Amino acid sequence: MENPSVYNYNDIIYNCFQPDESLSEHCLPRHALVYVYSGEIQINDGDTEHTVRSGEYVFLKRDHRVRIHKHTSGDSPYRAISIRFDREFLRDSFKKIDTKSMPEEVQRFNAAVIKLEKSPYVESLFASLSPFTDRGIIPSDDFVRMKMDEALRCVLSSDDRFYPTLFDFSDPWKIDIMKFMEENFMQDLSIGEFAFYTGKSLASFKRDFAEI
């Protein structure tokens, strides 16, 4: 990889490389909103291959295993900003929301990968971050928190289904052990990772696996 640049401002991450590509496969521990400035991301959630091109936005749900392929496009480097939402931030944000104004009887997203439509709100959000990422300047903690709040509002305003998706504080999804093992036994995963992906403690996973 030639001159890679990664800036991590708590839960706002800027990634850039040229020319090269990056391939990763993992279970996402946090929700993430990603904007691709240039280059391209291909995301495989096990059922569908999603392509996120320059100028597009995508939301990745936590606790889902995905295969992410980032690469340059022509002479354009790969450049993207990711904003991650951890449970603590979401819990604090939920306390400030007037629950009476929340949509009722709305189902959460089942998909692991959700492409967002362009809007002035999300465009202005990432435009305000580019001066910092382009120059490698570290923003203040207050600024980062303000942008995290803004990102959350952008996501929530884009689709009511994000309310039950983001403010779901239950344990990771329960996955059928037998099916998951059959589909992924060739992957380089530790026993602890298999336990996490199936929503179980290590001891529970070992016990259930032995029974199967």
mmCIF file of C-alpha atoms in Angstrom:
data_model
loop_
_atom_site.group_PDB
_atom_site.id
_atom_site.type_symbol
_atom_site.label_atom_id
_atom_site.label_comp_id
_atom_site.label_asym_id
_atom_site.label_seq_id
_atom_site.Cartn_x
_atom_site.Cartn_y
_atom_site.Cartn_z
ATOM 1 C CA MET A 1 0.000 0.000 0.000
ATOM 2 C CA GLU A 2 1.403 3.391 -0.991
ATOM 3 C CA ASN A 3 1.159 6.267 1.504
ATOM 4 C CA PRO A 4 -1.947 5.055 3.346
ATOM 5 C CA SER A 5 -3.619 7.592 5.631
ATOM 6 C CA VAL A 6 -5.942 6.730 8.501
ATOM 7 C CA TYR A 7 -7.156 9.341 10.974
ATOM 8 C CA ASN A 8 -9.214 8.225 13.932
ATOM 9 C CA TYR A 9 -11.105 10.939 15.811
ATOM 10 C CA ASN A 10 -12.773 8.765 18.417
ATOM 11 C CA ASP A 11 -15.656 7.352 16.356
ATOM 12 C CA ILE A 12 -15.061 9.398 13.196
ATOM 13 C CA ILE A 13 -12.537 7.646 10.951
ATOM 14 C CA TYR A 14 -10.960 8.879 7.722
ATOM 15 C CA ASN A 15 -9.297 6.348 5.437
ATOM 16 C CA CYS A 16 -7.284 7.021 2.282
ATOM 17 C CA PHE A 17 -4.912 5.037 0.085
ATOM 18 C CA GLN A 18 -3.606 5.198 -3.485
ATOM 19 C CA PRO A 19 -3.196 3.032 -5.419
ATOM 20 C CA ASP A 20 -4.115 -0.249 -3.770
ATOM 21 C CA GLU A 21 -6.987 -2.170 -2.269
ATOM 22 C CA SER A 22 -8.086 -3.501 1.072
ATOM 23 C CA LEU A 23 -10.128 -6.607 1.846
ATOM 24 C CA SER A 24 -11.531 -7.408 5.272
ATOM 25 C CA GLU A 25 -14.066 -9.815 6.705
ATOM 26 C CA HIS A 26 -15.493 -9.339 10.144
ATOM 27 C CA CYS A 27 -18.544 -8.899 12.329
ATOM 28 C CA LEU A 28 -19.273 -5.220 12.853
ATOM 29 C CA PRO A 29 -19.326 -4.381 16.572
ATOM 30 C CA ARG A 30 -20.924 -0.953 15.963
ATOM 31 C CA HIS A 31 -23.343 0.656 13.556
ATOM 32 C CA ALA A 32 -21.545 2.805 10.987
ATOM 33 C CA LEU A 33 -22.452 5.519 8.500
ATOM 34 C CA VAL A 34 -19.943 5.619 5.634
ATOM 35 C CA TYR A 35 -19.448 8.234 2.933
ATOM 36 C CA VAL A 36 -17.224 7.404 -0.042
ATOM 37 C CA TYR A 37 -15.448 10.516 -1.334
ATOM 38 C CA SER A 38 -13.689 8.620 -4.113
ATOM 39 C CA GLY A 39 -12.908 5.047 -5.053
ATOM 40 C CA GLU A 40 -15.390 2.308 -4.322
ATOM 41 C CA ILE A 41 -16.544 -0.167 -1.676
ATOM 42 C CA GLN A 42 -18.004 -3.581 -2.413
ATOM 43 C CA ILE A 43 -19.818 -5.135 0.535
ATOM 44 C CA ASN A 44 -21.027 -8.723 0.647
ATOM 45 C CA ASP A 45 -23.462 -9.545 3.447
ATOM 46 C CA GLY A 46 -23.668 -13.236 2.549
ATOM 47 C CA ASP A 47 -26.717 -12.842 0.340
ATOM 48 C CA THR A 48 -26.112 -9.723 -1.723
ATOM 49 C CA GLU A 49 -23.166 -7.833 -3.199
ATOM 50 C CA HIS A 50 -23.552 -4.081 -2.653
ATOM 51 C CA THR A 51 -21.471 -1.476 -4.481
ATOM 52 C CA VAL A 52 -20.993 1.977 -2.940
ATOM 53 C CA ARG A 53 -19.446 4.445 -5.365
ATOM 54 C CA SER A 54 -17.986 7.917 -5.068
ATOM 55 C CA GLY A 55 -20.499 10.366 -3.625
ATOM 56 C CA GLU A 56 -22.696 7.655 -2.097
ATOM 57 C CA TYR A 57 -23.603 6.814 1.500
ATOM 58 C CA VAL A 58 -24.182 3.487 3.207
ATOM 59 C CA PHE A 59 -25.269 2.405 6.683
ATOM 60 C CA LEU A 60 -23.812 -0.817 8.106
ATOM 61 C CA LYS A 61 -25.633 -2.565 10.938
ATOM 62 C CA ARG A 62 -23.733 -3.914 13.899
ATOM 63 C CA ASP A 63 -23.549 -7.613 14.799
ATOM 64 C CA HIS A 64 -23.637 -8.678 11.168
ATOM 65 C CA ARG A 65 -20.786 -10.421 9.430
ATOM 66 C CA VAL A 66 -19.778 -8.754 6.169
ATOM 67 C CA ARG A 67 -16.984 -8.934 3.628
ATOM 68 C CA ILE A 68 -15.715 -5.455 2.705
ATOM 69 C CA HIS A 69 -13.570 -4.754 -0.352
ATOM 70 C CA LYS A 70 -12.247 -1.188 -0.664
ATOM 71 C CA HIS A 71 -10.372 -0.157 -3.780
ATOM 72 C CA THR A 72 -9.315 2.777 -5.925
ATOM 73 C CA SER A 73 -11.160 3.708 -9.115
ATOM 74 C CA GLY A 74 -8.994 4.630 -12.100
ATOM 75 C CA ASP A 75 -6.642 7.401 -11.010
ATOM 76 C CA SER A 76 -8.829 8.297 -8.026
ATOM 77 C CA PRO A 77 -7.628 7.190 -4.582
ATOM 78 C CA TYR A 78 -9.906 5.452 -2.130
ATOM 79 C CA ARG A 79 -11.140 8.077 0.335
ATOM 80 C CA ALA A 80 -13.948 7.593 2.821
ATOM 81 C CA ILE A 81 -15.180 8.779 6.201
ATOM 82 C CA SER A 82 -16.894 6.412 8.627
ATOM 83 C CA ILE A 83 -18.943 7.561 11.611
ATOM 84 C CA ARG A 84 -19.479 4.786 14.139
ATOM 85 C CA PHE A 85 -22.282 4.670 16.708
ATOM 86 C CA ASP A 86 -21.511 2.648 19.810
ATOM 87 C CA ARG A 87 -24.089 1.540 22.351
ATOM 88 C CA GLU A 88 -23.053 4.052 25.013
ATOM 89 C CA PHE A 89 -23.470 6.987 22.620
ATOM 90 C CA LEU A 90 -26.849 5.678 21.454
ATOM 91 C CA ARG A 91 -28.047 5.109 25.024
ATOM 92 C CA ASP A 92 -27.107 8.681 25.969
ATOM 93 C CA SER A 93 -28.797 10.016 22.827
ATOM 94 C CA PHE A 94 -31.955 8.007 23.475
ATOM 95 C CA LYS A 95 -32.331 9.617 26.913
ATOM 96 C CA LYS A 96 -32.524 13.040 25.236
ATOM 97 C CA ILE A 97 -35.206 12.080 22.723
ATOM 98 C CA ASP A 98 -38.858 12.849 23.327
ATOM 99 C CA THR A 99 -40.229 9.329 23.023
ATOM 100 C CA LYS A 100 -43.693 10.713 22.262
ATOM 101 C CA SER A 101 -42.358 12.052 18.967
ATOM 102 C CA MET A 102 -40.923 8.687 17.917
ATOM 103 C CA PRO A 103 -42.754 6.756 15.180
ATOM 104 C CA GLU A 104 -44.917 3.897 16.427
ATOM 105 C CA GLU A 105 -45.276 0.359 15.102
ATOM 106 C CA VAL A 106 -42.276 0.647 12.818
ATOM 107 C CA GLN A 107 -40.184 -2.452 12.151
ATOM 108 C CA ARG A 108 -36.394 -2.226 12.271
ATOM 109 C CA PHE A 109 -34.212 -2.930 9.276
ATOM 110 C CA ASN A 110 -33.389 -6.596 8.742
ATOM 111 C CA ALA A 111 -30.722 -5.926 6.130
ATOM 112 C CA ALA A 112 -27.108 -5.533 7.226
ATOM 113 C CA VAL A 113 -26.302 -3.024 4.475
ATOM 114 C CA ILE A 114 -28.574 -0.027 3.788
ATOM 115 C CA LYS A 115 -27.725 2.540 1.121
ATOM 116 C CA LEU A 116 -28.955 6.036 1.961
ATOM 117 C CA GLU A 117 -30.443 8.536 -0.448
ATOM 118 C CA LYS A 118 -28.559 11.805 -0.902
ATOM 119 C CA SER A 119 -29.890 14.717 1.116
ATOM 120 C CA PRO A 120 -28.713 18.269 1.937
ATOM 121 C CA TYR A 121 -28.349 17.243 5.579
ATOM 122 C CA VAL A 122 -25.980 14.341 5.089
ATOM 123 C CA GLU A 123 -24.076 16.196 2.362
ATOM 124 C CA SER A 124 -23.465 19.185 4.637
ATOM 125 C CA LEU A 125 -22.425 16.850 7.472
ATOM 126 C CA PHE A 126 -19.571 15.272 5.535
ATOM 127 C CA ALA A 127 -18.644 18.543 3.814
ATOM 128 C CA SER A 128 -17.995 20.026 7.271
ATOM 129 C CA LEU A 129 -15.630 17.138 8.102
ATOM 130 C CA SER A 130 -13.522 17.266 4.927
ATOM 131 C CA PRO A 131 -11.362 20.285 5.970
ATOM 132 C CA PHE A 132 -10.131 18.258 8.947
ATOM 133 C CA THR A 133 -9.538 14.996 7.120
ATOM 134 C CA ASP A 134 -7.926 16.645 4.084
ATOM 135 C CA ARG A 135 -5.409 18.487 6.263
ATOM 136 C CA GLY A 136 -5.002 15.877 8.986
ATOM 137 C CA ILE A 137 -6.172 18.330 11.652
ATOM 138 C CA ILE A 138 -7.536 16.889 14.894
ATOM 139 C CA PRO A 139 -10.907 18.472 15.766
ATOM 140 C CA SER A 140 -11.878 19.208 19.354
ATOM 141 C CA ASP A 141 -13.860 16.679 21.372
ATOM 142 C CA ASP A 142 -16.820 19.071 21.475
ATOM 143 C CA PHE A 143 -16.792 19.352 17.677
ATOM 144 C CA VAL A 144 -16.661 15.566 17.280
ATOM 145 C CA ARG A 145 -19.590 15.135 19.669
ATOM 146 C CA MET A 146 -21.568 17.772 17.775
ATOM 147 C CA LYS A 147 -20.934 15.956 14.491
ATOM 148 C CA MET A 148 -21.877 12.612 16.034
ATOM 149 C CA ASP A 149 -25.204 14.101 17.129
ATOM 150 C CA GLU A 150 -25.698 15.587 13.662
ATOM 151 C CA ALA A 151 -24.935 12.240 12.003
ATOM 152 C CA LEU A 152 -27.473 10.499 14.219
ATOM 153 C CA ARG A 153 -30.157 13.029 13.288
ATOM 154 C CA CYS A 154 -29.326 12.600 9.599
ATOM 155 C CA VAL A 155 -29.775 8.836 9.807
ATOM 156 C CA LEU A 156 -32.978 9.018 11.837
ATOM 157 C CA SER A 157 -34.516 11.582 9.483
ATOM 158 C CA SER A 158 -33.798 9.437 6.426
ATOM 159 C CA ASP A 159 -36.124 6.565 7.412
ATOM 160 C CA ASP A 160 -38.334 5.874 10.455
ATOM 161 C CA ARG A 161 -37.056 2.296 10.562
ATOM 162 C CA PHE A 162 -33.761 3.591 11.904
ATOM 163 C CA TYR A 163 -35.401 4.383 15.259
ATOM 164 C CA PRO A 164 -35.958 0.756 16.307
ATOM 165 C CA THR A 165 -32.724 -0.239 14.537
ATOM 166 C CA LEU A 166 -30.437 2.216 16.332
ATOM 167 C CA PHE A 167 -32.182 2.156 19.696
ATOM 168 C CA ASP A 168 -32.208 -1.615 20.036
ATOM 169 C CA PHE A 169 -30.028 -2.389 23.058
ATOM 170 C CA SER A 170 -30.561 -6.135 23.153
ATOM 171 C CA ASP A 171 -27.769 -8.678 22.810
ATOM 172 C CA PRO A 172 -26.266 -9.523 19.387
ATOM 173 C CA TRP A 173 -28.506 -11.461 17.015
ATOM 174 C CA LYS A 174 -28.984 -15.124 17.851
ATOM 175 C CA ILE A 175 -27.744 -17.193 14.919
ATOM 176 C CA ASP A 176 -28.373 -20.875 14.324
ATOM 177 C CA ILE A 177 -25.094 -22.555 15.334
ATOM 178 C CA MET A 178 -25.328 -25.529 12.980
ATOM 179 C CA LYS A 179 -26.098 -23.398 9.921
ATOM 180 C CA PHE A 180 -23.441 -20.815 10.792
ATOM 181 C CA MET A 181 -20.744 -23.445 11.324
ATOM 182 C CA GLU A 182 -21.581 -25.208 8.041
ATOM 183 C CA GLU A 183 -21.365 -21.924 6.139
ATOM 184 C CA ASN A 184 -18.185 -20.638 7.787
ATOM 185 C CA PHE A 185 -16.074 -23.580 8.961
ATOM 186 C CA MET A 186 -13.417 -22.740 6.340
ATOM 187 C CA GLN A 187 -13.017 -19.183 7.657
ATOM 188 C CA ASP A 188 -10.110 -18.221 9.901
ATOM 189 C CA LEU A 189 -12.232 -17.564 12.990
ATOM 190 C CA SER A 190 -11.423 -18.241 16.624
ATOM 191 C CA ILE A 191 -13.841 -20.086 18.902
ATOM 192 C CA GLY A 192 -14.479 -16.771 20.656
ATOM 193 C CA GLU A 193 -15.479 -15.163 17.342
ATOM 194 C CA PHE A 194 -17.825 -18.044 16.513
ATOM 195 C CA ALA A 195 -19.438 -17.566 19.934
ATOM 196 C CA PHE A 196 -19.834 -13.820 19.386
ATOM 197 C CA TYR A 197 -21.322 -14.190 15.907
ATOM 198 C CA THR A 198 -23.925 -16.667 17.193
ATOM 199 C CA GLY A 199 -24.867 -14.378 20.093
ATOM 200 C CA LYS A 200 -23.602 -16.656 22.854
ATOM 201 C CA SER A 201 -21.038 -16.638 25.612
ATOM 202 C CA LEU A 202 -17.949 -18.770 25.018
ATOM 203 C CA ALA A 203 -19.098 -21.339 27.598
ATOM 204 C CA SER A 204 -22.608 -21.538 26.103
ATOM 205 C CA PHE A 205 -21.220 -21.907 22.596
ATOM 206 C CA LYS A 206 -18.911 -24.756 23.608
ATOM 207 C CA ARG A 207 -21.763 -26.550 25.401
ATOM 208 C CA ASP A 208 -24.225 -26.163 22.508
ATOM 209 C CA PHE A 209 -21.579 -27.099 19.949
ATOM 210 C CA ALA A 210 -20.735 -30.267 21.885
ATOM 211 C CA GLU A 211 -24.409 -31.232 21.977
ATOM 212 C CA ILE A 212 -24.750 -30.730 18.216
#
